[in-house]
CSV table of C-alpha atoms in Angstrom, one decimal:
chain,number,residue,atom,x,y,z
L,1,UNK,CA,34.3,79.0,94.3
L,2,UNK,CA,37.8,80.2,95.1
L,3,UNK,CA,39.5,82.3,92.8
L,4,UNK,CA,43.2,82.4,93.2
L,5,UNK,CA,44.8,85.3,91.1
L,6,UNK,CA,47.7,84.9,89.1
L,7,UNK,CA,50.2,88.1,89.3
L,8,UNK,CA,50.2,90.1,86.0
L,9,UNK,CA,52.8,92.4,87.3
L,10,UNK,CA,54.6,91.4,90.1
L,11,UNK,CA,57.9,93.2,91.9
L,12,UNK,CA,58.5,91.0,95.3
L,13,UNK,CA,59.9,92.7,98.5
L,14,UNK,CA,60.6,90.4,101.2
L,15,UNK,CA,58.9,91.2,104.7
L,16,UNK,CA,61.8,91.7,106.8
L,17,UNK,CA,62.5,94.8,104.1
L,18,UNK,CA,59.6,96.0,104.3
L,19,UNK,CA,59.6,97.7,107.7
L,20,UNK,CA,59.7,100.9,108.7
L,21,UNK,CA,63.4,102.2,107.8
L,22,UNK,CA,64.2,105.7,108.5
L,23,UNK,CA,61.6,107.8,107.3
L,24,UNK,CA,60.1,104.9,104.8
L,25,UNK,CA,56.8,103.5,105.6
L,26,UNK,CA,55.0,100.5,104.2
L,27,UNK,CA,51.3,100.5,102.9
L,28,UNK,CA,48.8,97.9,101.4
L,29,UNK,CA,46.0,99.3,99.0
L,30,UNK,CA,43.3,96.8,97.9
L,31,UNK,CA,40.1,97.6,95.7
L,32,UNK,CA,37.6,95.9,93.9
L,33,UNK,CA,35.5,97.5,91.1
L,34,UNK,CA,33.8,96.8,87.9
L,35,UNK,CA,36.2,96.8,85.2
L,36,UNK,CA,36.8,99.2,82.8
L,37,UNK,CA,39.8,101.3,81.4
L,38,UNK,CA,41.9,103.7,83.4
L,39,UNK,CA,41.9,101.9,86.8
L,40,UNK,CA,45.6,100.9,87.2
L,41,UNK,CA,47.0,104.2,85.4
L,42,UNK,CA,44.7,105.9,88.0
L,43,UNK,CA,46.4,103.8,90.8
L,44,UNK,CA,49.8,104.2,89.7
L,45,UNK,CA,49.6,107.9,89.2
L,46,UNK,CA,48.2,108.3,92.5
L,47,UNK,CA,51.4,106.3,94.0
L,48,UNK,CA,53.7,107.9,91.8
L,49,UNK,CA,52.7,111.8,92.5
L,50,UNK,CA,53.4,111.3,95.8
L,51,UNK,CA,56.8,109.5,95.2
L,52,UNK,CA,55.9,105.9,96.7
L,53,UNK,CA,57.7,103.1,95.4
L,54,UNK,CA,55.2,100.2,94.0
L,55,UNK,CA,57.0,97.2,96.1
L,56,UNK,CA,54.2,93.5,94.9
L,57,UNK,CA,51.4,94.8,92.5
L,58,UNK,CA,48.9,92.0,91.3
L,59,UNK,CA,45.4,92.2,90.2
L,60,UNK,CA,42.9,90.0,88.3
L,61,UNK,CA,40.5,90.7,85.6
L,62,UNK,CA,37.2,88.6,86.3
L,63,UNK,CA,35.8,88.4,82.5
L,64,UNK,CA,33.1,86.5,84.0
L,65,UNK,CA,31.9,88.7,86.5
L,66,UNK,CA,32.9,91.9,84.6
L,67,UNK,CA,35.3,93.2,87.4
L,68,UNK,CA,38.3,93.9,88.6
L,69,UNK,CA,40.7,93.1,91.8
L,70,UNK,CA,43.9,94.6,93.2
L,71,UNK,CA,45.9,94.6,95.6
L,72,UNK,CA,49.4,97.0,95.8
L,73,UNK,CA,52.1,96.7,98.2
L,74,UNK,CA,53.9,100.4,98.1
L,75,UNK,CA,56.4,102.0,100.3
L,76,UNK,CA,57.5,105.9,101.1
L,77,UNK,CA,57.1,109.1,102.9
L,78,UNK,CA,56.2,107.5,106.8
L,79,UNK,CA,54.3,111.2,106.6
L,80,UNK,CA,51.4,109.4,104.6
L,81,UNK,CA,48.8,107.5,106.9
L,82,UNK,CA,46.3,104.8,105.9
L,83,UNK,CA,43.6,107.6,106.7
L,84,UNK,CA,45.5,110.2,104.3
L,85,UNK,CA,46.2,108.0,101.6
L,86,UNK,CA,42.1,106.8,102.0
L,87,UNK,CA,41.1,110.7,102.3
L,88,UNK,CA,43.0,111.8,99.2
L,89,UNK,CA,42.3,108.7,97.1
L,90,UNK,CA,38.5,109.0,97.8
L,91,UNK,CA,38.0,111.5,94.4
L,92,UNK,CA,39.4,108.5,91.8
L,93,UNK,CA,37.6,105.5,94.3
L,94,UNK,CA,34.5,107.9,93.6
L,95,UNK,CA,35.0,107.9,89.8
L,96,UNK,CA,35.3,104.5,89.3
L,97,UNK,CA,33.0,103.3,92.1
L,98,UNK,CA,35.6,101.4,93.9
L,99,UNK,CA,35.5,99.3,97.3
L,100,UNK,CA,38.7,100.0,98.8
L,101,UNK,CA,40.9,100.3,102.0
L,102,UNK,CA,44.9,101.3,103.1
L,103,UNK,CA,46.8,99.7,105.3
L,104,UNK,CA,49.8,100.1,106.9
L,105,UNK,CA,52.3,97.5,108.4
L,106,UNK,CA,50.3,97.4,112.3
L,107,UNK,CA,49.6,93.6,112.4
L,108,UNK,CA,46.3,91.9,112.9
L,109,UNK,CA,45.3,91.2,116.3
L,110,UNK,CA,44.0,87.7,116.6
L,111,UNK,CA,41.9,86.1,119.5
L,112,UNK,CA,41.7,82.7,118.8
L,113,UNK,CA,38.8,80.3,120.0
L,114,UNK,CA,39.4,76.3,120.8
L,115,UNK,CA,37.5,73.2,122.1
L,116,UNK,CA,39.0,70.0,123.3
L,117,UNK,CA,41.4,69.7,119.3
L,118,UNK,CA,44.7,71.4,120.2
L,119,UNK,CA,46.4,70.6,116.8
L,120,UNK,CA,45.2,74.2,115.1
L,121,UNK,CA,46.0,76.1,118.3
L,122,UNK,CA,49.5,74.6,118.8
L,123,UNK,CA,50.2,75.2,115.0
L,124,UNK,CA,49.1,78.9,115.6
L,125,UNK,CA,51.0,79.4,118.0
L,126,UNK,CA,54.1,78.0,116.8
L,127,UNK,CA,54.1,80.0,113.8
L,128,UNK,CA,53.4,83.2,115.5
L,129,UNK,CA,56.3,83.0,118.0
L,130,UNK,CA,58.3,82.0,114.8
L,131,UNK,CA,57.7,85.4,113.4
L,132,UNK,CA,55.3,83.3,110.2
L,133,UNK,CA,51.9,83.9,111.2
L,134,UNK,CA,51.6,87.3,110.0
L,135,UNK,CA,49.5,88.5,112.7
L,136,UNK,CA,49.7,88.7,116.6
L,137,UNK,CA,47.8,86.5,119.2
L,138,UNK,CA,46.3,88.7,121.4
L,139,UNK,CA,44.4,85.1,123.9
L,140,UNK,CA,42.7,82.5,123.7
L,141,UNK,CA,39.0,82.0,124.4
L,142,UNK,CA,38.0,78.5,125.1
L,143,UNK,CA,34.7,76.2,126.2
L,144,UNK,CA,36.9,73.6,127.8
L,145,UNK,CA,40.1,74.2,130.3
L,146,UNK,CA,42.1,71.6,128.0
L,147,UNK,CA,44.6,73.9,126.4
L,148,UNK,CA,44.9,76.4,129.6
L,149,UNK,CA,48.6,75.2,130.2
L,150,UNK,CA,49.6,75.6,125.8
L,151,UNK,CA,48.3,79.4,125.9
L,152,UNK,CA,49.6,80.3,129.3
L,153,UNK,CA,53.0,78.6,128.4
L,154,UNK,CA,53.0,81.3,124.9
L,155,UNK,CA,52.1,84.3,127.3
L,156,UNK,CA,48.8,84.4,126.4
L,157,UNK,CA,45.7,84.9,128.3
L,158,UNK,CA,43.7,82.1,128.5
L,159,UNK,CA,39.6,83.2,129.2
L,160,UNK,CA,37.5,80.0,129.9
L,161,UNK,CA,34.1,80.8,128.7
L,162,UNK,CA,31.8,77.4,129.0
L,163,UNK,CA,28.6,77.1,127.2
L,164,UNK,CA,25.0,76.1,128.1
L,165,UNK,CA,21.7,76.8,126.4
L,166,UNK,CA,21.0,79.0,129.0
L,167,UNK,CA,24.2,80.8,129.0
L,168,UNK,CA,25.2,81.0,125.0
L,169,UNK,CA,23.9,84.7,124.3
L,170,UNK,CA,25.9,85.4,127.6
L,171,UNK,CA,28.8,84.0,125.8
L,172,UNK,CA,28.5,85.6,122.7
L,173,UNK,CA,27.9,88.9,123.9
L,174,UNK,CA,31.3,88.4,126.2
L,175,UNK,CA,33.4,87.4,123.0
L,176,UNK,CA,32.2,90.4,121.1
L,177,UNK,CA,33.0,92.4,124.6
L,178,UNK,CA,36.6,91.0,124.0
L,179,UNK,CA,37.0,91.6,120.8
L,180,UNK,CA,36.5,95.3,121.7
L,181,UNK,CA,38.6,95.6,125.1
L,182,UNK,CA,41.3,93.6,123.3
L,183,UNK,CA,41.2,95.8,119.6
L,184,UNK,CA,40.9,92.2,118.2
L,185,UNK,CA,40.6,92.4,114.1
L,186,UNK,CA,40.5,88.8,113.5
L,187,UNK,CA,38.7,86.2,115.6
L,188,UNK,CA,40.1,82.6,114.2
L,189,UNK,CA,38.0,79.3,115.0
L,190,UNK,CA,40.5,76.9,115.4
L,191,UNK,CA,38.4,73.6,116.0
L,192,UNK,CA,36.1,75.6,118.3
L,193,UNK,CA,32.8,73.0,118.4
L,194,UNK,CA,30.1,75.2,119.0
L,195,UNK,CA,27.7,76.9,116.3
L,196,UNK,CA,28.0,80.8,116.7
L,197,UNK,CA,23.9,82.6,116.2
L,198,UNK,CA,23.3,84.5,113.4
L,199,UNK,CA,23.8,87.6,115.6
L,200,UNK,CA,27.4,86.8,116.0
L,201,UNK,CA,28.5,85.6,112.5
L,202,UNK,CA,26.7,89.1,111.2
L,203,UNK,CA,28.7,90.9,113.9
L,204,UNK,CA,32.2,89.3,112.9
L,205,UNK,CA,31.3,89.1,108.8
L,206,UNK,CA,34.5,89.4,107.0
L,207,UNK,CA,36.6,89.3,110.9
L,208,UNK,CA,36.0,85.6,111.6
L,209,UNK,CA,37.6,82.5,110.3
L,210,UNK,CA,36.7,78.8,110.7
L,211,UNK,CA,38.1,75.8,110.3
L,212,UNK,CA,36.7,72.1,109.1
L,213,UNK,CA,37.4,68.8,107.7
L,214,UNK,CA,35.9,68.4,104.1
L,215,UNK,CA,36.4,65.2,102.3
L,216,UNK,CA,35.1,63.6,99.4
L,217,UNK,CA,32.5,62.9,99.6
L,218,UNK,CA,31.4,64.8,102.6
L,219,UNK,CA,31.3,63.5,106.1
L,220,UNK,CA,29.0,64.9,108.6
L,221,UNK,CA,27.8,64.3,112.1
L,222,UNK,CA,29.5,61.6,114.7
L,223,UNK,CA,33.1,59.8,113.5
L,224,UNK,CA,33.7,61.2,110.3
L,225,UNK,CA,37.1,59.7,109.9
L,226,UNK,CA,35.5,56.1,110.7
L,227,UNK,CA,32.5,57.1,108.3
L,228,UNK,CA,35.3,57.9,105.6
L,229,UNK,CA,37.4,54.8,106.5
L,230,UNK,CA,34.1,52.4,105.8
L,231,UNK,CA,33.9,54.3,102.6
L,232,UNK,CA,37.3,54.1,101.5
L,233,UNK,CA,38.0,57.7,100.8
L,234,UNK,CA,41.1,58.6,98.6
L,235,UNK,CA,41.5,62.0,99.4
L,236,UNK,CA,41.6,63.9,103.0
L,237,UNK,CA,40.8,67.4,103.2
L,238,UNK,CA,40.6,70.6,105.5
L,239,UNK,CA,38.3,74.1,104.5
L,240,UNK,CA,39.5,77.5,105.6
L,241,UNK,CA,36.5,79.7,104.7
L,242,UNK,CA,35.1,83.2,106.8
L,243,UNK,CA,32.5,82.3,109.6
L,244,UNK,CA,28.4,82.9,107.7
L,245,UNK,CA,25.2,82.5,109.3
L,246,UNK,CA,25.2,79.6,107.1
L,247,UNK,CA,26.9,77.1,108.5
L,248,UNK,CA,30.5,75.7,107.1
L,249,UNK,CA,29.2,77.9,103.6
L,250,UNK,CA,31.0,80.9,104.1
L,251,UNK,CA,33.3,82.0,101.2
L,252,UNK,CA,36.6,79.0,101.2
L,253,UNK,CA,39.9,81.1,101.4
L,254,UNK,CA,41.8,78.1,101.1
L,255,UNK,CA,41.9,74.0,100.8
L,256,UNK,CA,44.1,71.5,101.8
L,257,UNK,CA,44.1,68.1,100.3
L,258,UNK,CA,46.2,65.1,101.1
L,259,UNK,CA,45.8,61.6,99.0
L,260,UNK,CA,45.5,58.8,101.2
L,261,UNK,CA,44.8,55.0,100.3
L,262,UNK,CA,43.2,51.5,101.7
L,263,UNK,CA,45.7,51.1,104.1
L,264,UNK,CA,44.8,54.7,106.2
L,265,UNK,CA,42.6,53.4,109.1
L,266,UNK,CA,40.6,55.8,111.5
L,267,UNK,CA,43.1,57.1,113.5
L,268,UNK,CA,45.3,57.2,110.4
L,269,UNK,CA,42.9,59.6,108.6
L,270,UNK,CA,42.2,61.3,111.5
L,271,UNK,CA,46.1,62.1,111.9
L,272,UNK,CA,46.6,63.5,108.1
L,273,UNK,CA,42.9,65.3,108.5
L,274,UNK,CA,45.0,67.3,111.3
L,275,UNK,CA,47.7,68.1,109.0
L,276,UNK,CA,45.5,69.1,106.5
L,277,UNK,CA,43.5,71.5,108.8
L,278,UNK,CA,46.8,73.2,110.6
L,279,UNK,CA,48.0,73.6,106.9
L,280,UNK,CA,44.6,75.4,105.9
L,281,UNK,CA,44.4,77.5,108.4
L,282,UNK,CA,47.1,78.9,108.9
L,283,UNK,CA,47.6,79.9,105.4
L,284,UNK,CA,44.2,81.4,105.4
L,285,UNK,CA,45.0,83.4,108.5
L,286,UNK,CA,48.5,84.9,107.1
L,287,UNK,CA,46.7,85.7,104.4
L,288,UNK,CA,43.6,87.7,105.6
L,289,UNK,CA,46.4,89.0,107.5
L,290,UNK,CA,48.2,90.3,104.9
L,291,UNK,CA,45.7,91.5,103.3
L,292,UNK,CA,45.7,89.1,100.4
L,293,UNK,CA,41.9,88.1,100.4
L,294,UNK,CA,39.3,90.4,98.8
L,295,UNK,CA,36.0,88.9,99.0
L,296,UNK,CA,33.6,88.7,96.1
L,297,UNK,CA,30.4,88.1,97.2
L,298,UNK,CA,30.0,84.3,97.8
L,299,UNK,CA,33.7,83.9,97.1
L,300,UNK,CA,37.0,85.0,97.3
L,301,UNK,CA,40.3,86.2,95.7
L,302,UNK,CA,43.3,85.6,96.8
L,303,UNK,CA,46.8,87.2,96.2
L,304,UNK,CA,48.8,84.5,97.3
C-alpha cells in the first residue's frame, strides 16, 4: 500500500529559488518515528535556534500504524552541513527514537540500466537535459547495444554489459563496481529485462528502482498486451516501486493508470502501457530524488 501524504502545513519555494544564493544554503530533513507529542516543536526549534528559514514542511500522522513522517525543506547559514545539522540533531533524534537523514541541494547521481524498450530511457533523458528530472544521469548500463547511439547522443557513457548464466555474478558484481567508481546513489531499471539475485537487490535496498506494466487484472509472462487485449481490459497501468529480492513486490512509489476501451488493440495497448510507464517512472525517480519518499516497511510515503 502507498500512502500519499497530504500537507498539513505547507510554505512552497520554487526550485530555481532554492539554490545556493550568497551565503544561503538549502537543506532537506526527513524522519520517521512513532508518534507522540513534542516532535515538530522539537524540529522547529532546532531550525529556528540556528536561524534557518522553514521553506515546504509536510508530515503525516499514521493513526494506523501509530507513527509519524516528515519531511522539511529549510534554507540558511551555507556554514551548516548535512553532517553538522545530523551531528547536532542526534540528542532530540535520540529522545524520540527517530530514523532520520539531512540533505543538501548535491543532486542524485543516477546510472540507469536498459534492454531492447527505449521508451523509459528516452523519457529520462529528455527530462534530465530539460532541467525536470531532479537528479543527474551519470551512464547507462545495458545487455543489448540497442540504445548505444540515444546515450552517446546525451553525453553519456554507454557500458554494454551482456548477460549469460555463466557470466551473471560477473555482471552483477561490475554494476555494483560502477555504482562505486561512478558515486552513483540511485540505480533506475528502466525496462531492464533481467532478474537481479538476491545479493544485488539487498546490496541496492532503498537505491534501486524498477519499472513494470501492471494491469487489471495482472498479465504475466509472454504478450501481455495481447493477453489483456483477449481479455478486454479497461484500464492500462505502469508500477514504480524500489527493486526487492521479491520480485515486482517491492514497496510502489507511484502508479499510473490510463482507461482504455474495446477498440485498443495490441499495439494500441502496448503504445498507452509506454505512456503509462515513462509517466511512472519518472515521477518516482524525481521524487526519491527529492527526497520525497520515506519508506515504511512494506510501503511508502510520499511527499508529493
Amino acid at each position: 500500500m502507498t500512502l500519499v501524504a497530504t500537507d498539513s502545513s505547507t510554505s512552497t519555494l520554487p526550485q530555481s529559488e532554492a539554490q545556493v544564493d550568497g551565503q544561503t544554503r538549502r537543506f532537506v530533513l526527513t524522519l520517521s518515528c512513532v508518534e507522540r507529542a513534542g516532535i515538530v516543536q522539537a524540529v522547529t526549534t532546532f531550525l529556528f535556534d540556528r536561524g534557518f528559514n522553514i521553506d515546504e514542511h509536510q508530515q503525516f500522522d499514521d493513526g494506523l500504524r501509530q507513527t509519524l513522517h516528515l519531511r522539511s525543506a529549510f534554507s540558511g547559514s551555507a556554514a551548516y552541513t548535512p553532517e553538522r545539522l545530523q551531528e547536532e540533531f542526534r540528542p532530540i533524534a535520540d529522545r524520540f527514537d527517530m530514523k532520520f537523514s539531512f540533505h543538501d541541494q548535491t543532486k542524485q547521481r543516477i546510472l540507469v540500466m536498459v534492454s531492447k524498450f527505449g521508451h523509459c530511457l528516452n523519457d529520462l533523458l529528455f527530462r534530465w537535459r530539460g532541467g525536470s528530472l531532479g537528479g543527474d544521469i551519470a551512464l547507462v548500463v545495458s545487455n543489448h547495444e540497442t540504445h548505444r547511439a540515444m546515450a552517446e547522443a546525451a553525453g553519456l557513457p554507454f557500458i554494454y554489459l551482456p548477460v549469460t548464466p555463466e557470466t551473471k555474478s560477473d555482471v552483477e558484481q561490475r554494476l555494483l563496481d560502477l555504482v562505486d567508481e561512478h558515486d552513483i546513489d540511485l540505480v533506475v531499471l528502466a525496462r531492464y529485462m533481467q532478474v537481479l539475485s538476491d545479493d544485488l537487490c539487498r546490496a541496492l535496498e532503498g537505491r534501486a528502482i524498477n519499472i513494470h506494466h501492471s494491469f487489471l487484472p495482472g498479465f504475466k509472462g509472454a504478450r501481455p498486451y495481447h493477453q489483456a487485449y483477449d481479455r478486454g481490459v479497461k484500464l492500462v497501468g505502469a508500477t514504480a516501486h524500489y527493486v526487492t529480492a521479491e520480485l515486482d513486490e517491492g514497496p510502489i512509489i507511484e502508479q499510473e493508470v490510463i482507461r482504455v476501451d474495446h477498440s485498443f488493440g495490441p499495439t494500441a495497448l502496448s503504445t498507452v502501457g509506454q505512456d503509462a510507464e515513462a509517466l511512472a517512472l519518472s515521477r518516482a525517480v524525481r521524487w526519491h530524488c527529492e527526497h520525497r519518499v520515506l519508506l515504511d516497511r512494506t510501503s511508502t510515503v510520499v511527499f508529493r
